[in-house]
mmCIF file of C-alpha atoms in Angstrom:
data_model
loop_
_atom_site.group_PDB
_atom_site.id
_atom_site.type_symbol
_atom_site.label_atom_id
_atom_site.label_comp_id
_atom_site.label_asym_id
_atom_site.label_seq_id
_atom_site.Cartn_x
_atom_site.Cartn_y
_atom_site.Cartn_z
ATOM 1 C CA UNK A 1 0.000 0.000 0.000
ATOM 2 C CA UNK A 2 1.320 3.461 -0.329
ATOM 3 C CA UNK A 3 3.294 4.672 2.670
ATOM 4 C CA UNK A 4 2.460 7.343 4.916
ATOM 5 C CA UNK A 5 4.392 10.581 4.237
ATOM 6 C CA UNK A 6 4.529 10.171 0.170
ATOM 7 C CA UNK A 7 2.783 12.168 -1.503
ATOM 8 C CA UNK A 8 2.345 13.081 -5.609
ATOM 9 C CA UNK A 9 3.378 17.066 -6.750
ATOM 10 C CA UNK A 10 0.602 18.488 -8.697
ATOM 11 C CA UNK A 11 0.200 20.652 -11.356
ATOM 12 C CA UNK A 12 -3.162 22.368 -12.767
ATOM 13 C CA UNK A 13 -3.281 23.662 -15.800
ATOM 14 C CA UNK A 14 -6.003 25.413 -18.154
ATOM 15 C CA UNK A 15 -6.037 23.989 -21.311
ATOM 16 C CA UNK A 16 -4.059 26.242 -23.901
ATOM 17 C CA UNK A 17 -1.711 27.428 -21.553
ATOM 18 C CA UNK A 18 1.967 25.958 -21.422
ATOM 19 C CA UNK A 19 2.733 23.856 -18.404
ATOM 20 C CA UNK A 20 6.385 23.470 -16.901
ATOM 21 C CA UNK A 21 7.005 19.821 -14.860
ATOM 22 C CA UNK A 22 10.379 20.094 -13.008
ATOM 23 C CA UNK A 23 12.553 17.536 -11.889
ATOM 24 C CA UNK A 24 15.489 17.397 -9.509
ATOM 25 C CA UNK A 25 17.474 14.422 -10.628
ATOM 26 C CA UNK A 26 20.559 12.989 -7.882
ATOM 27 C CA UNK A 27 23.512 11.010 -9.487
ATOM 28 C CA UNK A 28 25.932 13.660 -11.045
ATOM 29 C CA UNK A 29 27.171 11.081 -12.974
ATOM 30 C CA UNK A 30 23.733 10.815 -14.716
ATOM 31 C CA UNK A 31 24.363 11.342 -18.476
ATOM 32 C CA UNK A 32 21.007 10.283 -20.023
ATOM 33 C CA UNK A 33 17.160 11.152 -19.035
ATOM 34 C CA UNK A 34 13.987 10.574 -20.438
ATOM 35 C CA UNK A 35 10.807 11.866 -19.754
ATOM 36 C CA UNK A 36 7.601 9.751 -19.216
ATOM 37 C CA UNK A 37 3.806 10.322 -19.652
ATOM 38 C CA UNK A 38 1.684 7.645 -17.054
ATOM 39 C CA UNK A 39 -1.859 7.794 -18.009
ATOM 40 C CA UNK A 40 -4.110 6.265 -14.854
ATOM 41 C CA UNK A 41 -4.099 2.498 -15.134
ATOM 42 C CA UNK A 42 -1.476 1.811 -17.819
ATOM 43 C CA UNK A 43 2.814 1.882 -18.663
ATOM 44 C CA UNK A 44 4.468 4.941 -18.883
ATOM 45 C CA UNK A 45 4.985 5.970 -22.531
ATOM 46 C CA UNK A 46 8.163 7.807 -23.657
ATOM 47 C CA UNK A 47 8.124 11.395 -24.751
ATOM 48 C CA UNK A 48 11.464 12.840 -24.695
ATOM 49 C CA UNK A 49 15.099 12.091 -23.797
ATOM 50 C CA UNK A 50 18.212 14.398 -23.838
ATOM 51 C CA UNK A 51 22.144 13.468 -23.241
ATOM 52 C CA UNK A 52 23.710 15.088 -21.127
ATOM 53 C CA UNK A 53 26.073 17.336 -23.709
ATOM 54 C CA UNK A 54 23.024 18.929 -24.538
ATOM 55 C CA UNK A 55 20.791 21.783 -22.558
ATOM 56 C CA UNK A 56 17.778 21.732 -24.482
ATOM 57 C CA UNK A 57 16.019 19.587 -26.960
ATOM 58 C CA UNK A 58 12.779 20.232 -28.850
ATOM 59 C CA UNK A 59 9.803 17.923 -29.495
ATOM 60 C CA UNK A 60 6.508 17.800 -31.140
ATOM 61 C CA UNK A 61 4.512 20.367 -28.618
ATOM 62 C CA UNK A 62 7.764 19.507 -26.058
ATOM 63 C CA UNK A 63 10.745 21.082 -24.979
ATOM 64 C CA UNK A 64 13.163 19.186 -22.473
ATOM 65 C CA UNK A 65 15.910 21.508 -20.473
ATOM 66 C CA UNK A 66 18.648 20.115 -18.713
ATOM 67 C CA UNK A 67 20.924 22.120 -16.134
ATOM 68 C CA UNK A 68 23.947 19.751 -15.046
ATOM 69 C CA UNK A 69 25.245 22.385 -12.775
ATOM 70 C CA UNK A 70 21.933 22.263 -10.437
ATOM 71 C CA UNK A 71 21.270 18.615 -11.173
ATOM 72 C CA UNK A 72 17.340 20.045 -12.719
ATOM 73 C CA UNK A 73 15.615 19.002 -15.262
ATOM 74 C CA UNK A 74 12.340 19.985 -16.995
ATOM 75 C CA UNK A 75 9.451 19.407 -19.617
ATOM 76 C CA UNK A 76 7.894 22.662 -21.412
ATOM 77 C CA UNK A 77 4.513 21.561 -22.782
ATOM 78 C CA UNK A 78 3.138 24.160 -25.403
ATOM 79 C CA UNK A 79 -0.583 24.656 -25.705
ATOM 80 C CA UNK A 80 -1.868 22.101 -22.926
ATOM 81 C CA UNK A 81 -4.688 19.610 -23.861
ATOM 82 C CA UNK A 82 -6.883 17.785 -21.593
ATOM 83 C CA UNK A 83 -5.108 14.553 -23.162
ATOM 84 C CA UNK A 84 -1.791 15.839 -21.595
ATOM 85 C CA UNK A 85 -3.710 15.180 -18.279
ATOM 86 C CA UNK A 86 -0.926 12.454 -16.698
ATOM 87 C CA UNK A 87 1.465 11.738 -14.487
ATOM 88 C CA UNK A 88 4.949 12.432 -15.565
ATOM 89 C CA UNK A 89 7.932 10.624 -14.966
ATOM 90 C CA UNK A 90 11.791 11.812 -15.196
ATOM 91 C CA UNK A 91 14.394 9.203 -15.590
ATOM 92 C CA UNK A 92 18.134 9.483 -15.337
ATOM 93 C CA UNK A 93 20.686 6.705 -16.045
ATOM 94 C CA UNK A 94 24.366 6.508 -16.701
ATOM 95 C CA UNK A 95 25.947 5.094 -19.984
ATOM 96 C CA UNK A 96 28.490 2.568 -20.103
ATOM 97 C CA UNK A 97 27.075 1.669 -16.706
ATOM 98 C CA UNK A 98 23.716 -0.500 -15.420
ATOM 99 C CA UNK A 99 20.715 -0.233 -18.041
ATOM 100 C CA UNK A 100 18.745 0.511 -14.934
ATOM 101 C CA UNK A 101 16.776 3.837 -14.768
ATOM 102 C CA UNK A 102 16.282 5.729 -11.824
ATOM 103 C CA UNK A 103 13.002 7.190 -11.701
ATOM 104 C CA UNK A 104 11.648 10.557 -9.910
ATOM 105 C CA UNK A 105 8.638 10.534 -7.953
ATOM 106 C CA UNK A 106 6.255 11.574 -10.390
ATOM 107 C CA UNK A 107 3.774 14.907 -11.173
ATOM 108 C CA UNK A 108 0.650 14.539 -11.841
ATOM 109 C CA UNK A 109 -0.765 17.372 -14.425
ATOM 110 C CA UNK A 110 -4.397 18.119 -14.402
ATOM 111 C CA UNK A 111 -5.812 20.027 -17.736
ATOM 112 C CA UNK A 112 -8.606 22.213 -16.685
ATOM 113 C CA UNK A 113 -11.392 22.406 -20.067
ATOM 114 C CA UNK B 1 8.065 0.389 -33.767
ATOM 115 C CA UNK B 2 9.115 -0.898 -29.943
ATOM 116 C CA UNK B 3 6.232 -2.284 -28.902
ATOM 117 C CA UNK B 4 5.762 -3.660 -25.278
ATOM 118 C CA UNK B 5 2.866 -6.211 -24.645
ATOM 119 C CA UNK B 6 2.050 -7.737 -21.411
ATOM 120 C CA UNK B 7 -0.325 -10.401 -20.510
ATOM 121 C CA UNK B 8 -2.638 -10.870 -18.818
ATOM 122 C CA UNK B 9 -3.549 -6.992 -18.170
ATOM 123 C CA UNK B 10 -5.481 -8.107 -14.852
ATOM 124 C CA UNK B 11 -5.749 -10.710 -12.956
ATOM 125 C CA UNK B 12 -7.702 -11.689 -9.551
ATOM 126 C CA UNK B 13 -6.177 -14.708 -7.636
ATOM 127 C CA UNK B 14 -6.710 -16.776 -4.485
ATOM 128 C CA UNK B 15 -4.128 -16.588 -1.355
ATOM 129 C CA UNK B 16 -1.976 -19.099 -1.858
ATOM 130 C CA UNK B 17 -2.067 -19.327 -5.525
ATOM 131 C CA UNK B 18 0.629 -18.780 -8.365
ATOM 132 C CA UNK B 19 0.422 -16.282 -11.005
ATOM 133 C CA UNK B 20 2.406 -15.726 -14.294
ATOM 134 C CA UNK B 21 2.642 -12.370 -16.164
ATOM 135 C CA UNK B 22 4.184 -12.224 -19.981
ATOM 136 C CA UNK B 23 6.046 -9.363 -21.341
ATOM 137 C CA UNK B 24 6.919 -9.470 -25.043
ATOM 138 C CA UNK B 25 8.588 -7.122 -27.174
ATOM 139 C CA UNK B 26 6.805 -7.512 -30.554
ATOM 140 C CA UNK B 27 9.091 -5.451 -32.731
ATOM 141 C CA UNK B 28 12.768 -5.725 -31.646
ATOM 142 C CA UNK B 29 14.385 -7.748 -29.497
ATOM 143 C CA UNK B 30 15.396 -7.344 -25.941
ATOM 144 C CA UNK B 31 18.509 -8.762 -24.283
ATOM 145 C CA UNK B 32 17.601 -6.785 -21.253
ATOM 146 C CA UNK B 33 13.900 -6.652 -19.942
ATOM 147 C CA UNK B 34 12.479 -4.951 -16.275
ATOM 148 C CA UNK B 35 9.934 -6.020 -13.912
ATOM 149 C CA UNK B 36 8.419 -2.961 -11.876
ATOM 150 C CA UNK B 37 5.980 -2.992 -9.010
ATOM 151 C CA UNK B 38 4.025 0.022 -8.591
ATOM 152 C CA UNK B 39 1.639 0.983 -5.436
ATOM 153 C CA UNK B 40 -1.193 3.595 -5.940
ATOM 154 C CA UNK B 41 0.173 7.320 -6.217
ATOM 155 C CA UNK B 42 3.774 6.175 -6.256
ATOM 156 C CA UNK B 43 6.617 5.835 -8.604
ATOM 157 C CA UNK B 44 7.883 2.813 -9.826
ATOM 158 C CA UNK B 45 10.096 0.156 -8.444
ATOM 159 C CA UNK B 46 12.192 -2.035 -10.121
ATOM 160 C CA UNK B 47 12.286 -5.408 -9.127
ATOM 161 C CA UNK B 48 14.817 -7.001 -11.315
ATOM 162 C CA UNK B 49 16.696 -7.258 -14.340
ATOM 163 C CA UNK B 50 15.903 -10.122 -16.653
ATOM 164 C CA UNK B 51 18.812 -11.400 -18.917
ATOM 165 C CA UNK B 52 17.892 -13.445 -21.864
ATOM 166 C CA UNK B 53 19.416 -16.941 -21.266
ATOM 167 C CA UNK B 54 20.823 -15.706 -17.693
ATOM 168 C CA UNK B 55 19.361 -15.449 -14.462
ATOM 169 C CA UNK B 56 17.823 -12.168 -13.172
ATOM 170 C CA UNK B 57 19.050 -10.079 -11.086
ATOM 171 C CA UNK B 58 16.847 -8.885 -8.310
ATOM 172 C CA UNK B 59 17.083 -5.596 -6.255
ATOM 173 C CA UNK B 60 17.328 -5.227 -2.703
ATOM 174 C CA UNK B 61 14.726 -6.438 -0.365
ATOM 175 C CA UNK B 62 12.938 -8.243 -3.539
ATOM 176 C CA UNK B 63 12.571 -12.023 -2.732
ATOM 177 C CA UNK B 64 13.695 -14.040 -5.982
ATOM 178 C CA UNK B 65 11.695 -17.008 -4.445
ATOM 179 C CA UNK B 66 8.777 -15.192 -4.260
ATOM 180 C CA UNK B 67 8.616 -13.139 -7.593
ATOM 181 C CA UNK B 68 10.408 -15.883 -10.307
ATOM 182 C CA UNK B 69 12.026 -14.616 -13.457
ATOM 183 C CA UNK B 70 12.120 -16.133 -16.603
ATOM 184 C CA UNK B 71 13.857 -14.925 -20.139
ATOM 185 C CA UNK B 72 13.650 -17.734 -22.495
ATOM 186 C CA UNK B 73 14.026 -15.500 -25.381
ATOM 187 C CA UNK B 74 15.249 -12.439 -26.553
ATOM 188 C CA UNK B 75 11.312 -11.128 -27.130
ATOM 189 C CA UNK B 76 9.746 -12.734 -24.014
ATOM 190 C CA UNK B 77 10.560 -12.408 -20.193
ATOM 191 C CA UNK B 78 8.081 -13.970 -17.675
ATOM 192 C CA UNK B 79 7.098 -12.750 -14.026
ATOM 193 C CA UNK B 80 5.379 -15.730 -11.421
ATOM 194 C CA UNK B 81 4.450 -14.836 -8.290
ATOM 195 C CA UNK B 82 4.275 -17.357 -6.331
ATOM 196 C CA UNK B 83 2.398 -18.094 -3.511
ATOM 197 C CA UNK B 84 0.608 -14.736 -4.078
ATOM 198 C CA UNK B 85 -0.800 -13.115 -1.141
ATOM 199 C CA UNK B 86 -3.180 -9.941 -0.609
ATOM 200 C CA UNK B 87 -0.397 -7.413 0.230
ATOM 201 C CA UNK B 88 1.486 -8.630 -3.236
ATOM 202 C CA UNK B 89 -1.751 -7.287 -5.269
ATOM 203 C CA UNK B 90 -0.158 -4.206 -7.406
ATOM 204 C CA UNK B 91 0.292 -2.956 -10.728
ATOM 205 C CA UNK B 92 3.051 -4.743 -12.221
ATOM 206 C CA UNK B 93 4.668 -3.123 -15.065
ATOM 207 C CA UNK B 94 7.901 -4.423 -17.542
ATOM 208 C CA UNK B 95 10.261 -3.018 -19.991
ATOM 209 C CA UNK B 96 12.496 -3.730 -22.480
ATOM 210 C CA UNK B 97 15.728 -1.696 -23.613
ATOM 211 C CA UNK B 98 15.292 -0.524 -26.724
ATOM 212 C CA UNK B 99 19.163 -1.770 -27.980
ATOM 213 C CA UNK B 100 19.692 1.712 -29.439
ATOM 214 C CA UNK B 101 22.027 4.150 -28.514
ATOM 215 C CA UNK B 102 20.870 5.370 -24.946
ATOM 216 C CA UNK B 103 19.642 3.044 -22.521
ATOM 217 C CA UNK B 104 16.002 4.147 -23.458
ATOM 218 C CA UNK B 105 13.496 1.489 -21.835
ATOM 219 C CA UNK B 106 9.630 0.725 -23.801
ATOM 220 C CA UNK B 107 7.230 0.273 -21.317
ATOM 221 C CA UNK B 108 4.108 -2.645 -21.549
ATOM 222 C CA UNK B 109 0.710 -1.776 -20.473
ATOM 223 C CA UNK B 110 0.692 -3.379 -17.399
ATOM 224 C CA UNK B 111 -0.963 -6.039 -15.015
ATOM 225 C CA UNK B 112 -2.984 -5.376 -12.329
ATOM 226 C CA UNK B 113 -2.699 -7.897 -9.591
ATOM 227 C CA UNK B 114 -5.559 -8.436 -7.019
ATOM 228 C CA UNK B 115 -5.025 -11.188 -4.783
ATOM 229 C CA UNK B 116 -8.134 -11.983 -2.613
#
């Protein structure tokens, strides 16, 4: 069952406006991250994913930003939809080390109509 | 392309009884495939690391009695819990590495455990 103390950051949005998900990620070493969208009652589904030699990468209606010197990462999400209602996931993981990805607690985004 | 399936998507069991979950990568094949447990309003927690034609590799505190690990193949990894009881009812959840560059995971839909 879920344990007492934990709780789930969220985020409400009105749909149109752009929505900002932060992350604060804890292995310096981390040199990969991915983003992931968890709709209620199924996987998470990939969005986006940046390395670290890079500070910003663009997607379809996303924008990932990575700061290395603060360990923080973010999603941008232009134009909000009440599909983008989720929770979102931020991954981190070190090449040429484990496959395993350490995941972030989670926000959950709510899309107001 | 990468393509996760799991099967069943839900299942509701006895106490005592044994239950097997699928994962299957339908597109690509995985050398490397995840098992995650995930409790309501919580992230996810890996499990273990199945290796095709290896055994897993379980995480900390994660009984590899209880929660068995099969990868037979390099497109199917299997999850039996064993002995299931109530507080093991959860939303089980694998992966499989995508073999690219990055160590990008694809994600199946899911199994929801209940366990009467």
């Amino acid at each position: 069952g879920e344990s007492v103390g934990l709780h789930l950051p969220t985020l409400s949005v009105q749909e149109g406006d752009n929505s900002i998900i932060n992350c604060a990620y804890s292995n310096s070493a981390s040199d990969y991250f991915i983003w992931y969208k968890q709709e209620s009652g199924k996987g998470p589904q990939f969005i986006i994913d940046i390395r670290s030699n890079m500070d910003k990468r663009q997607g379809q209606r996303v924008t990932v930003l990575l700061n290395k010197t603060v360990k923080h990462l973010s999603l941008q999400i232009a134009a909000t939809q009440p599909g983008d209602s989720a929770v979102y996931f931020c991954a981190e993981n070190t090449q040429g080390g484990s496959e395993k990805l350490v995941f972030g607690k989670g926000t959950k985004l709510t899309v107001n109509p | 392309g990468a393509v996760v399936s799991q099967h069943p998507s839900r299942v509701i069991c006895k106490s005592g009884t044994s239950v097997k979950i699928e994962c299957r990568s339908l597109d690509f094949q995985a050398t490397t495939m995840f098992w995650y447990r995930q409790f309501p309003k919580q992230s996810l927690m890996l499990m273990a690391t199945s290796n095709e034609g290896s055994k897993a590799t379980y995480e900390q505190g994660v009984e590899k009695d209880k929660f068995l690990i099969n990868h037979a193949s390099l497109t199917l990894s299997t999850l039996t819990v064993t002995s299931a009881h109530p507080e093991d009812s959860s939303f089980y959840i694998c992966s499989a590495g995508s073999g690219g560059d990055g160590n990008t995971q694809y994600f199946g839909p899911g199994t929801r455990l209940t366990v009467l």
